[in-house]
Coordinates of C-alpha atoms in Angstrom, one line a residue:
Chain F
X1 CA 245.8 159.1 241.2
X2 CA 249.1 157.5 240.2
X3 CA 250.0 156.8 236.6
X4 CA 252.7 154.7 235.0
X5 CA 255.0 157.8 235.0
X6 CA 255.5 157.3 238.8
X7 CA 256.7 153.7 238.2
X8 CA 258.6 154.5 235.1
X9 CA 260.7 157.1 236.9
X10 CA 262.0 154.5 239.4
X11 CA 264.0 152.9 236.6
X12 CA 267.0 154.2 234.8
X13 CA 267.7 153.2 231.2
X14 CA 271.4 152.6 231.7
X15 CA 270.9 150.5 234.9
X16 CA 268.5 148.2 233.0
X17 CA 271.0 147.9 230.2
X18 CA 273.7 146.9 232.6
X19 CA 271.4 144.5 234.4
X20 CA 270.6 142.8 231.1
X21 CA 274.3 142.3 230.3
X22 CA 275.0 140.8 233.7
X23 CA 272.3 138.0 233.5
X24 CA 273.9 134.5 233.7
X25 CA 272.8 131.3 232.2
X26 CA 271.8 129.9 235.6
X27 CA 269.7 133.1 236.2
X28 CA 267.8 132.2 233.0
X29 CA 267.4 128.6 234.0
X30 CA 266.1 129.5 237.4
X31 CA 263.6 131.9 236.0
X32 CA 262.4 129.3 233.4
X33 CA 261.6 126.9 236.3
X34 CA 259.8 129.3 238.5
X35 CA 256.1 128.8 238.9
X36 CA 255.0 132.5 239.0
X37 CA 257.1 134.7 236.8
X38 CA 257.7 138.4 237.5
X39 CA 259.1 141.3 235.5
X40 CA 262.6 140.3 236.7
X41 CA 262.2 136.9 235.1
X42 CA 261.1 138.7 231.9
X43 CA 264.4 140.6 232.0
X44 CA 266.3 137.3 232.3
X45 CA 264.5 135.8 229.3
X46 CA 265.3 139.0 227.3
X47 CA 269.0 139.0 228.1
X48 CA 271.6 138.3 225.5
X49 CA 272.7 135.1 227.3
X50 CA 269.1 133.7 227.2
X51 CA 269.5 133.3 223.5
X52 CA 271.3 130.1 224.3
X53 CA 268.0 128.7 225.7
X54 CA 266.0 129.7 222.7
X55 CA 264.9 126.1 221.8
X56 CA 263.6 125.4 225.3
X57 CA 261.9 128.8 225.4
X58 CA 260.3 128.0 222.0
X59 CA 258.9 124.7 223.3
X60 CA 257.5 126.4 226.4
X61 CA 256.0 129.1 224.3
X62 CA 254.2 126.7 222.1
X63 CA 252.8 124.7 225.0
X64 CA 251.7 127.8 227.0
X65 CA 250.1 129.4 224.1
X66 CA 248.1 126.3 223.1
X67 CA 246.9 125.8 226.7
X68 CA 245.7 129.4 227.0
X69 CA 244.6 130.2 223.4
X70 CA 244.2 126.8 221.8
X71 CA 245.3 126.1 218.3
X72 CA 243.8 129.2 216.9
X73 CA 244.9 132.4 215.2
X74 CA 242.6 135.5 215.1
X75 CA 242.8 137.3 211.7
X76 CA 242.3 141.0 211.1
X77 CA 243.1 143.7 208.6
X78 CA 243.9 147.4 208.9
X79 CA 241.8 150.1 207.3
X80 CA 243.8 153.3 206.9
X81 CA 241.6 156.3 207.3
X82 CA 244.1 159.1 206.5
X83 CA 247.7 159.8 206.0
X84 CA 247.5 163.4 207.0
X85 CA 249.9 164.1 209.8
X86 CA 251.1 167.2 211.7
X87 CA 254.0 165.3 213.3
X88 CA 257.5 164.8 212.2
X89 CA 258.5 161.2 212.9
X90 CA 261.7 160.7 211.0
X91 CA 261.1 157.0 210.5
X92 CA 257.5 157.2 209.3
X93 CA 256.2 157.5 205.7
X94 CA 253.4 159.8 206.9
X95 CA 255.8 162.3 208.5
X96 CA 254.8 166.0 207.9
X97 CA 258.1 166.8 206.1
X98 CA 257.5 164.1 203.6
X99 CA 256.0 166.4 200.9
X100 CA 253.6 164.1 199.2
X101 CA 249.8 164.5 198.5
X102 CA 247.7 163.5 201.5
X103 CA 244.4 161.7 201.6
X104 CA 241.6 161.3 204.1
X105 CA 238.7 158.9 203.2
X106 CA 235.3 160.4 202.8
X107 CA 232.2 158.5 204.1
X108 CA 231.6 157.0 200.7
X109 CA 235.2 156.0 200.3
X110 CA 235.3 154.5 203.7
X111 CA 232.3 152.3 202.9
X112 CA 233.9 151.2 199.6
X113 CA 237.1 150.1 201.5
X114 CA 234.9 148.3 204.1
X115 CA 233.0 146.4 201.4
X116 CA 236.3 145.1 200.0
X117 CA 237.5 144.0 203.4
X118 CA 234.1 142.3 204.1
X119 CA 234.4 140.5 200.8
X120 CA 237.8 139.2 201.9
X121 CA 236.1 137.7 205.0
X122 CA 237.5 140.3 207.4
X123 CA 235.3 140.7 210.5
X124 CA 237.9 142.3 212.9
X125 CA 239.1 145.6 211.6
X126 CA 241.8 148.0 212.8
X127 CA 241.3 151.7 211.9
X128 CA 244.6 153.6 211.5
X129 CA 245.4 157.2 210.8
X130 CA 248.1 159.8 211.1
X131 CA 247.8 162.7 213.6
X132 CA 245.9 165.6 212.1
X133 CA 243.6 166.7 214.9
X134 CA 241.7 169.4 212.9
X135 CA 240.6 167.2 210.0
X136 CA 240.9 163.7 211.5
X137 CA 240.0 164.1 215.2
X138 CA 237.6 162.5 217.5
X139 CA 234.5 163.5 215.5
X140 CA 235.9 161.9 212.4
X141 CA 236.7 158.7 214.3
X142 CA 233.3 158.5 216.0
X143 CA 231.6 159.0 212.6
X144 CA 233.8 156.2 211.1
X145 CA 233.0 153.8 213.9
X146 CA 229.3 154.5 213.6
X147 CA 229.4 153.8 209.9
X148 CA 231.4 150.6 210.3
X149 CA 229.8 149.2 213.5
X150 CA 227.1 147.2 211.8
X151 CA 229.5 145.7 209.3
X152 CA 232.3 144.4 211.6
X153 CA 232.1 142.3 214.8
X154 CA 235.2 144.0 216.2
X155 CA 236.6 147.4 215.7
X156 CA 240.1 148.4 217.0
X157 CA 241.7 151.8 216.5
X158 CA 245.3 153.0 216.2
X159 CA 245.4 156.7 216.1
X160 CA 247.0 159.6 218.0
X161 CA 246.8 159.7 221.8
X162 CA 243.4 161.1 222.9
X163 CA 241.8 162.3 226.1
X164 CA 240.1 160.0 228.6
X165 CA 236.7 161.4 227.7
X166 CA 237.3 160.8 224.0
X167 CA 238.3 157.2 224.7
X168 CA 235.0 156.9 226.7
X169 CA 233.1 158.2 223.6
X170 CA 234.9 155.7 221.4
X171 CA 234.1 152.9 223.8
X172 CA 230.4 153.9 223.9
X173 CA 230.4 154.0 220.1
X174 CA 231.6 150.4 220.0
X175 CA 235.4 150.4 219.8
X176 CA 236.8 147.2 221.3
X177 CA 240.5 147.9 221.4
X178 CA 242.9 150.8 221.3
X179 CA 246.5 150.5 220.2
X180 CA 249.1 153.0 221.1
X181 CA 252.8 152.5 220.9
X182 CA 255.3 154.5 223.0
X183 CA 257.8 154.0 220.1
X184 CA 260.7 154.2 222.5
X185 CA 260.9 154.6 226.3
X186 CA 264.3 156.4 225.9
X187 CA 263.3 160.1 226.5
X188 CA 266.2 161.7 224.7
X189 CA 266.0 159.4 221.7
X190 CA 262.2 159.9 221.6
X191 CA 262.8 163.7 221.3
X192 CA 265.3 163.2 218.4
X193 CA 262.9 161.1 216.4
X194 CA 259.8 163.3 217.2
X195 CA 261.2 166.8 217.0
X196 CA 257.9 168.5 216.1
X197 CA 254.1 168.2 216.6
X198 CA 251.9 167.1 219.4
X199 CA 253.7 163.8 219.5
X200 CA 256.9 165.4 220.7
X201 CA 255.3 165.4 224.2
X202 CA 256.8 162.1 225.7
X203 CA 254.8 162.1 228.9
X204 CA 251.5 162.7 227.3
X205 CA 252.0 159.6 225.2
X206 CA 253.4 157.7 228.2
X207 CA 250.2 158.3 230.2
X208 CA 247.9 157.4 227.3
X209 CA 247.3 153.8 228.3
X210 CA 246.2 155.0 231.8
X211 CA 243.6 157.2 230.1
X212 CA 242.5 154.2 227.9
X213 CA 242.2 152.0 231.0
X214 CA 240.2 154.6 233.0
X215 CA 237.8 154.9 230.0
X216 CA 237.0 151.2 230.3
X217 CA 238.2 150.2 226.9
X218 CA 238.1 146.3 226.6
X219 CA 241.5 145.8 225.1
X220 CA 244.8 147.8 224.9
X221 CA 247.7 147.1 222.5
X222 CA 251.2 148.2 223.4
X223 CA 254.5 148.0 221.7
X224 CA 257.8 149.8 220.9
X225 CA 259.1 150.5 217.5
X226 CA 262.0 148.1 217.2
X227 CA 264.9 149.8 215.6
X228 CA 264.9 153.2 217.4
X229 CA 266.9 152.1 220.4
X230 CA 268.2 148.9 222.1
X231 CA 265.3 146.6 221.7
X232 CA 266.0 144.7 224.9
X233 CA 265.9 147.8 227.1
X234 CA 262.9 149.2 225.3
X235 CA 261.0 145.9 225.6
X236 CA 261.8 145.7 229.3
X237 CA 260.1 149.1 229.8
X238 CA 257.2 148.0 227.5
X239 CA 256.7 144.9 229.7
X240 CA 256.9 147.0 232.8
X241 CA 254.2 149.2 231.4
X242 CA 252.0 146.2 230.7
X243 CA 252.6 144.7 234.1
X244 CA 251.6 148.0 235.7
X245 CA 248.5 148.3 233.5
X246 CA 247.3 144.7 234.1
X247 CA 247.2 145.3 237.8
X248 CA 245.7 148.7 237.6
X249 CA 243.0 148.2 234.9
X250 CA 242.3 144.5 235.5
X251 CA 239.2 144.4 233.4
X252 CA 241.1 145.1 230.2
X253 CA 242.8 142.6 228.0
X254 CA 246.3 143.3 226.7
X255 CA 248.1 142.8 223.5
X256 CA 251.6 143.4 222.4
X257 CA 252.9 144.0 218.9
X258 CA 256.4 144.1 217.5
X259 CA 256.7 146.7 214.8
X260 CA 260.2 146.4 213.3
X261 CA 261.2 149.4 211.3
X262 CA 260.4 148.9 207.6
X263 CA 261.5 150.9 204.6
X264 CA 259.1 153.7 203.7
X265 CA 259.3 156.7 201.4
X266 CA 261.6 159.4 202.7
X267 CA 262.6 157.8 206.0
X268 CA 266.0 157.4 207.6
X269 CA 267.6 154.0 208.2
X270 CA 267.1 152.3 211.6
X271 CA 269.9 152.6 214.1
X272 CA 269.5 149.2 215.6
X273 CA 268.7 146.1 213.6
X274 CA 266.8 143.3 215.1
X275 CA 267.3 139.8 213.6
X276 CA 264.5 137.2 213.3
X277 CA 266.3 135.2 216.0
X278 CA 266.1 138.3 218.3
X279 CA 262.4 138.8 217.5
X280 CA 261.6 135.1 218.3
X281 CA 263.4 135.4 221.6
X282 CA 261.4 138.5 222.5
X283 CA 258.1 136.8 221.6
X284 CA 259.1 133.8 223.7
X285 CA 260.1 136.1 226.6
X286 CA 256.7 137.7 226.6
X287 CA 254.8 134.5 226.4
X288 CA 256.7 132.7 229.2
X289 CA 256.5 135.7 231.4
X290 CA 252.8 136.4 230.7
X291 CA 250.6 133.5 229.6
X292 CA 247.5 135.5 228.7
X293 CA 249.1 138.3 226.8
X294 CA 247.8 138.5 223.2
X295 CA 250.6 138.5 220.7
X296 CA 249.9 140.1 217.3
X297 CA 252.0 139.7 214.2
X298 CA 251.6 142.2 211.3
X299 CA 252.5 142.0 207.6
X300 CA 255.7 144.0 208.4
X301 CA 257.2 140.6 209.0
X302 CA 258.4 138.3 206.2
X303 CA 256.6 135.2 204.9
X304 CA 259.0 132.7 206.4
X305 CA 258.9 134.3 209.9
X306 CA 255.1 134.6 209.8
X307 CA 254.6 131.0 208.7
X308 CA 256.6 129.7 211.6
X309 CA 255.3 132.1 214.3
X310 CA 251.8 130.6 213.9
X311 CA 252.7 127.9 216.3
X312 CA 255.2 129.9 218.4
X313 CA 253.2 132.3 220.5
X314 CA 251.2 134.3 218.0
X315 CA 247.5 134.7 218.8
X316 CA 246.5 137.2 216.1
X317 CA 247.8 138.1 212.6
X318 CA 246.9 140.7 210.1
X319 CA 246.7 139.6 206.4
X320 CA 246.5 141.1 203.0
X321 CA 247.1 144.6 204.6
X322 CA 247.3 147.8 202.7
X323 CA 248.9 150.6 204.7
X324 CA 247.6 153.6 202.7
X325 CA 244.2 155.2 202.8
X326 CA 242.2 153.9 200.0
X327 CA 244.7 151.1 199.4
X328 CA 242.1 148.3 199.0
X329 CA 240.1 150.1 196.3
X330 CA 239.6 153.8 196.1
X331 CA 243.1 155.1 195.8
X332 CA 245.6 152.3 195.5
X333 CA 248.5 154.6 194.8
X334 CA 248.2 156.9 197.8
X335 CA 251.1 157.3 200.3
X336 CA 251.6 154.3 202.4
X337 CA 253.0 154.2 206.0
X338 CA 255.4 151.4 205.3
X339 CA 256.0 148.6 202.8
X340 CA 254.5 145.3 203.8
X341 CA 256.7 142.2 203.6
X342 CA 253.9 139.6 203.3
X343 CA 251.6 140.4 200.4
X344 CA 249.7 137.1 200.3
X345 CA 245.9 137.2 200.2
X346 CA 243.6 136.5 203.2
X347 CA 242.7 133.0 201.7
X348 CA 246.4 132.1 201.3
X349 CA 247.1 133.1 204.9
X350 CA 244.1 131.1 206.1
X351 CA 245.4 128.0 204.3
X352 CA 248.8 128.4 205.8
X353 CA 247.4 128.6 209.2
X354 CA 245.3 125.5 208.6
X355 CA 248.3 123.7 207.2
X356 CA 250.1 124.4 210.5
X357 CA 247.3 122.6 212.3
X358 CA 245.7 125.8 213.5
X359 CA 242.2 127.2 213.1
X360 CA 242.0 130.7 211.5
X361 CA 239.3 132.6 213.4
X362 CA 237.5 135.5 211.6
X363 CA 235.0 136.3 214.4
X364 CA 235.7 136.2 218.1
X365 CA 233.7 139.2 219.3
X366 CA 230.2 140.6 219.2
X367 CA 229.1 144.2 219.2
X368 CA 226.7 143.2 222.0
X369 CA 229.6 143.5 224.3
X370 CA 230.8 146.8 223.0
X371 CA 229.3 149.8 224.7
X372 CA 225.6 148.8 224.4
Chain U
X1 CA 223.0 98.3 233.0
X2 CA 223.2 101.9 231.9
X3 CA 223.8 104.8 234.3
X4 CA 220.8 106.8 235.3
X5 CA 220.0 109.6 232.9
X6 CA 220.4 113.2 233.8
X7 CA 217.5 115.5 233.6
X8 CA 217.9 119.3 233.2
X9 CA 214.8 121.4 232.6
X10 CA 212.8 119.5 229.9
X11 CA 215.7 117.4 228.5
X12 CA 217.1 114.0 229.4
X13 CA 220.8 113.3 228.9
X14 CA 222.3 109.8 228.6
X15 CA 225.8 111.3 228.6
X16 CA 227.0 113.3 231.6
X17 CA 229.9 114.8 229.7
X18 CA 229.5 118.2 228.3
X19 CA 232.0 119.7 225.9
X20 CA 233.4 123.1 225.0
X21 CA 234.1 124.0 221.4
X22 CA 237.1 126.4 221.7
X23 CA 240.8 125.9 221.1
X24 CA 240.5 123.1 218.6
X25 CA 243.1 123.3 215.8
X26 CA 240.5 122.5 213.2
X27 CA 236.8 122.1 213.1
X28 CA 236.7 118.6 211.8
X29 CA 238.8 117.5 214.7
X30 CA 236.3 119.2 217.0
X31 CA 233.3 117.5 215.3
X32 CA 235.0 114.1 215.6
X33 CA 235.9 114.7 219.2
X34 CA 232.4 115.6 220.1
X35 CA 231.1 112.5 218.4
X36 CA 233.7 110.3 220.1
X37 CA 232.8 111.8 223.5
X38 CA 229.1 110.9 223.1
X39 CA 228.3 114.3 224.5
X40 CA 224.8 115.6 224.0
X41 CA 225.4 119.2 225.0
X42 CA 228.1 121.4 223.7
X43 CA 228.8 125.0 224.5
X44 CA 230.0 127.7 222.1
X45 CA 230.7 131.4 222.5
X46 CA 228.1 133.6 221.0
X47 CA 230.9 135.9 219.9
X48 CA 232.2 133.2 217.6
X49 CA 228.9 132.9 215.8
X50 CA 228.5 135.0 212.7
X51 CA 224.7 135.4 212.6
X52 CA 225.0 137.7 209.6
X53 CA 226.3 134.8 207.5
X54 CA 224.0 132.1 206.5
X55 CA 226.9 129.6 206.5
X56 CA 228.6 129.9 209.8
X57 CA 231.6 127.5 209.9
X58 CA 231.3 126.6 213.5
X59 CA 227.6 125.9 213.4
X60 CA 228.0 123.9 210.2
X61 CA 230.7 121.8 211.9
X62 CA 228.4 121.1 214.9
X63 CA 225.5 119.8 212.8
X64 CA 226.8 116.2 212.4
X65 CA 227.2 115.8 216.1
X66 CA 223.5 115.9 216.9
X67 CA 224.4 117.6 220.2
X68 CA 222.2 120.3 221.7
X69 CA 223.8 123.7 221.4
X70 CA 224.5 125.7 224.6
X71 CA 225.5 129.2 223.7
X72 CA 227.6 131.0 226.3
X73 CA 228.1 134.6 227.1
X74 CA 231.9 134.6 227.2
X75 CA 233.1 138.2 226.7
X76 CA 230.4 139.7 229.0
X77 CA 231.7 141.8 231.9
X78 CA 228.3 142.7 233.4
X79 CA 224.9 141.2 233.9
X80 CA 223.4 143.7 231.4
X81 CA 225.8 142.5 228.7
X82 CA 225.2 138.9 229.5
X83 CA 221.4 139.3 229.3
X84 CA 221.7 141.0 225.9
X85 CA 224.0 138.3 224.7
X86 CA 221.6 135.6 225.9
X87 CA 218.7 137.2 224.0
X88 CA 220.8 137.5 220.9
X89 CA 221.8 133.9 221.2
X90 CA 218.2 132.8 221.7
X91 CA 217.3 134.6 218.4
X92 CA 220.3 133.3 216.4
X93 CA 220.3 129.7 217.6
X94 CA 216.7 129.2 218.6
X95 CA 217.4 127.9 222.0
X96 CA 216.5 129.3 225.4
X97 CA 219.4 127.5 227.0
X98 CA 222.3 129.6 228.0
X99 CA 225.6 129.1 229.8
X100 CA 226.1 132.2 231.8
X101 CA 229.7 133.4 231.8
X102 CA 230.5 136.8 233.3
X103 CA 234.2 137.3 233.8
X104 CA 235.2 140.9 234.0
X105 CA 238.8 139.7 234.7
X106 CA 240.3 138.6 231.3
X107 CA 243.5 137.3 232.9
X108 CA 242.2 134.4 234.9
X109 CA 238.6 134.5 233.5
X110 CA 237.2 134.2 237.0
X111 CA 233.5 134.6 237.3
X112 CA 231.9 137.7 238.9
X113 CA 229.5 136.2 241.5
X114 CA 227.4 139.4 242.0
X115 CA 226.8 140.1 238.3
X116 CA 226.1 136.3 237.8
X117 CA 223.4 136.3 240.4
X118 CA 221.7 139.4 238.9
X119 CA 221.8 138.0 235.4
X120 CA 220.5 134.6 236.6
X121 CA 217.5 136.3 238.2
X122 CA 216.8 138.3 235.1
X123 CA 217.2 135.4 232.7
X124 CA 215.1 133.0 234.7
X125 CA 212.3 135.5 234.7
X126 CA 212.7 135.8 230.9
X127 CA 212.2 132.0 230.6
X128 CA 215.8 130.9 230.0
X129 CA 217.3 127.7 231.2
X130 CA 220.3 129.2 233.0
X131 CA 223.6 127.3 233.5
X132 CA 225.9 129.7 235.4
X133 CA 229.6 129.3 235.6
X134 CA 230.7 130.2 239.1
X135 CA 233.2 129.8 241.9
X136 CA 232.8 126.7 244.1
X137 CA 230.9 128.8 246.5
X138 CA 228.2 126.8 248.4
X139 CA 226.3 129.9 249.5
X140 CA 226.2 131.4 246.0
X141 CA 224.8 128.1 244.7
X142 CA 221.9 128.3 247.1
X143 CA 221.3 131.9 246.2
X144 CA 221.3 130.9 242.5
X145 CA 218.7 128.2 243.2
X146 CA 216.5 130.8 244.8
X147 CA 217.0 132.9 241.7
X148 CA 215.7 130.1 239.5
X149 CA 218.9 128.6 238.0
X150 CA 218.6 125.3 236.2
X151 CA 222.0 123.9 237.3
X152 CA 225.1 125.2 239.1
X153 CA 228.4 125.0 237.4
X154 CA 231.2 125.4 240.0
X155 CA 234.8 125.5 238.8
X156 CA 237.3 122.8 239.8
X157 CA 240.2 125.0 239.2
X158 CA 240.8 128.2 237.1
X159 CA 239.6 127.7 233.6
X160 CA 242.1 126.3 231.1
X161 CA 244.6 125.2 233.7
X162 CA 244.1 121.4 233.7
X163 CA 244.8 121.5 237.5
X164 CA 241.9 119.2 238.5
X165 CA 239.6 119.4 241.4
X166 CA 241.4 122.0 243.5
X167 CA 238.1 123.1 245.0
X168 CA 237.2 119.6 246.2
X169 CA 236.1 120.5 249.8
X170 CA 233.7 123.1 248.5
X171 CA 232.4 120.9 245.7
X172 CA 231.5 118.3 248.3
X173 CA 229.4 120.8 250.2
X174 CA 227.7 122.0 247.1
X175 CA 226.9 118.5 245.9
X176 CA 225.6 117.6 249.4
X177 CA 223.1 120.4 249.7
X178 CA 222.1 121.1 246.1
X179 CA 218.5 120.8 244.8
X180 CA 219.6 121.4 241.2
X181 CA 222.1 119.4 239.1
X182 CA 225.8 120.2 239.8
X183 CA 228.0 120.4 236.7
X184 CA 231.7 120.7 237.5
X185 CA 233.1 123.1 235.0
X186 CA 236.7 124.3 234.3
X187 CA 240.0 123.0 235.4
X188 CA 239.3 119.3 234.7
X189 CA 242.6 118.2 233.1
X190 CA 242.5 114.4 233.0
X191 CA 239.9 111.7 232.7
X192 CA 240.7 110.7 236.3
X193 CA 239.6 114.3 237.4
X194 CA 236.3 113.8 235.6
X195 CA 235.9 110.3 237.2
X196 CA 236.7 111.7 240.6
X197 CA 234.0 114.4 240.2
X198 CA 231.5 111.8 239.2
X199 CA 232.4 109.5 242.1
X200 CA 231.8 112.4 244.4
X201 CA 228.2 112.7 243.1
X202 CA 228.6 115.5 240.6
X203 CA 225.8 115.2 238.0
X204 CA 228.0 116.1 235.0
X205 CA 231.3 117.6 234.0
X206 CA 232.2 120.1 231.3
X207 CA 235.5 119.7 229.6
X208 CA 237.2 121.7 226.8
X209 CA 241.0 122.5 227.0
X210 CA 242.1 119.0 228.1
X211 CA 240.5 117.5 225.0
X212 CA 241.0 120.3 222.4
X213 CA 244.7 120.7 223.2
X214 CA 245.5 117.0 223.5
X215 CA 247.9 115.5 221.0
X216 CA 245.1 113.3 219.9
X217 CA 241.8 115.1 220.8
X218 CA 239.5 112.3 219.5
X219 CA 241.1 109.6 221.6
X220 CA 241.2 112.0 224.6
X221 CA 237.4 112.6 224.1
X222 CA 236.9 108.9 224.2
X223 CA 239.0 108.6 227.4
X224 CA 236.9 111.3 229.1
X225 CA 233.7 109.5 228.0
X226 CA 234.9 106.3 229.7
X227 CA 236.1 108.2 232.8
X228 CA 232.8 109.9 233.3
X229 CA 230.8 106.6 232.8
X230 CA 233.1 104.8 235.3
X231 CA 232.9 107.5 237.9
X232 CA 229.1 107.7 237.6
X233 CA 228.7 103.9 237.8
X234 CA 230.9 103.9 240.9
X235 CA 228.8 106.6 242.5
X236 CA 225.5 104.8 241.7
X237 CA 226.9 101.5 243.0
X238 CA 227.8 103.0 246.3
X239 CA 231.5 103.4 247.0
X240 CA 232.8 101.9 250.2
X241 CA 233.7 104.3 253.0
X242 CA 237.3 105.2 253.4
X243 CA 238.6 104.1 256.8
X244 CA 241.4 106.0 258.4
X245 CA 241.9 103.5 261.3
X246 CA 242.5 99.7 261.2
X247 CA 240.1 97.7 263.2
X248 CA 242.0 96.4 266.3
X249 CA 241.9 92.7 266.8
X250 CA 241.1 93.2 270.4
X251 CA 238.5 96.0 270.3
X252 CA 239.1 98.7 272.9
X253 CA 235.4 98.5 273.8
X254 CA 235.2 94.7 274.2
X255 CA 235.4 95.0 278.0
X256 CA 231.8 96.3 278.0
X257 CA 230.6 92.9 276.8
X258 CA 232.6 90.7 279.0

């Protein structure tokens, strides 16, 4: 059976880059007016010249998002399970060569963290860990999901790429969504940033969403790490990936995230900076191209940007996040993955959403639909 | 004179406008819109209800409306999941009414006719009042009747699109041959769409996006209320037939009577 790799190989990085530069304003205008938009239209929305149409794109984004998702924002919070990691990712706080004490939550600690999240009103939780297959592998995740299942309406997971059978086990255990980011679709750059560990295998990661789809997981989250390479080209490949997956695994929902590189202990500076204006253009490009794509905004982003994005395409937001295992209660000082930019509490974020005329939603799933 | 009431299972409805509760920017606007619409039946997704919490925000906001609750199974991809969800809803909300939504396709949210038929059979046997959301498929509607459905809820257009009655020709057939009430669900974007459905003889309509996302949801709810009443009154009054040909002043057949 085919995988995304077959589609991916039809495109050359440099050709896409040239194509983006050659887009004209009238190309953008034509694409904006088209009824059914394709990946080529997405490329036009993403182009440097399309920035001139940002106000129109923002208006369209607001209208399309309201029509499809209403005036609502789904709230969630991450729960970091472990910062043990066998990979070297030169931009990540959890990188193996970062010689700092590591922590993996015990069952008791996990439940303490969960209790704190529940007291904040969190009902959709995202489990995150580094990649340490021996200590934090599928058995650890299955155990964590079993422990948390009765306490949360919706459990998502963002961990190392797994096998199809392992995804099926997670689905049966009650996992709703799996997030896995390619980081960059530029193969050589990928190798530079991921020189060691299982993660250095580009193709294994590239084919991960296929395995997630085959396993019947309800929702998949994709993204690229913005800052590793040219964000426009990388985002084109990410959209190409989503386009392929949506047709192939049509029963799954899709979500896109926009992790911009953030400072973390011991990491290198990003090569490519992305401004708030760029990020808004990217979000609008996704929304106008794909009306039912879920768009998730994390606490990596600053307060001002987050406040305004509520009515400009976002469908989900994390809030009050801690990016270290035990960060909510049991070990507040453990190594964090990245520094968050928005440290406001869940209640503060709820009020900001309400002030924007939107309804903050804490529960929009039920375990009855997850592998029962 | 009031329009005829609508009877579904053991309940009588004065209002033929049903509402959805999703997509509203805040819950008080939702409450006010439902009250303004006069609706007596509102649907909400079971997945939005927090049955673990004694004070669920959505349920609290629905209390002042005095509308009956119609839990729906949005999120279900199979008959099995939908049946489980209906049972959970019956327990949590103490109602045996269920709006059956099985859309394995999250992109267009189009209903799966096969799973919907299986689930209707099962739920009817379990004593539920089943209101299935389906394509405007006349044969499926008859099969659902055989399975024990309380109503049929064919779509006017893909859900959330505000495109109006794109399935008009099939809705006409469904209405003509149905033995259960026909509720046009999904796609109704303007009060004129709702009025048109009622003029055609639909028994009720269900509206959500067009009201929830309007600039002024409360006034839009009122507009839909009036559209539905007008359409139904026209239907009950007997609309004149639409003629395609003018009557010739010297009829072609007049020679027969010379």
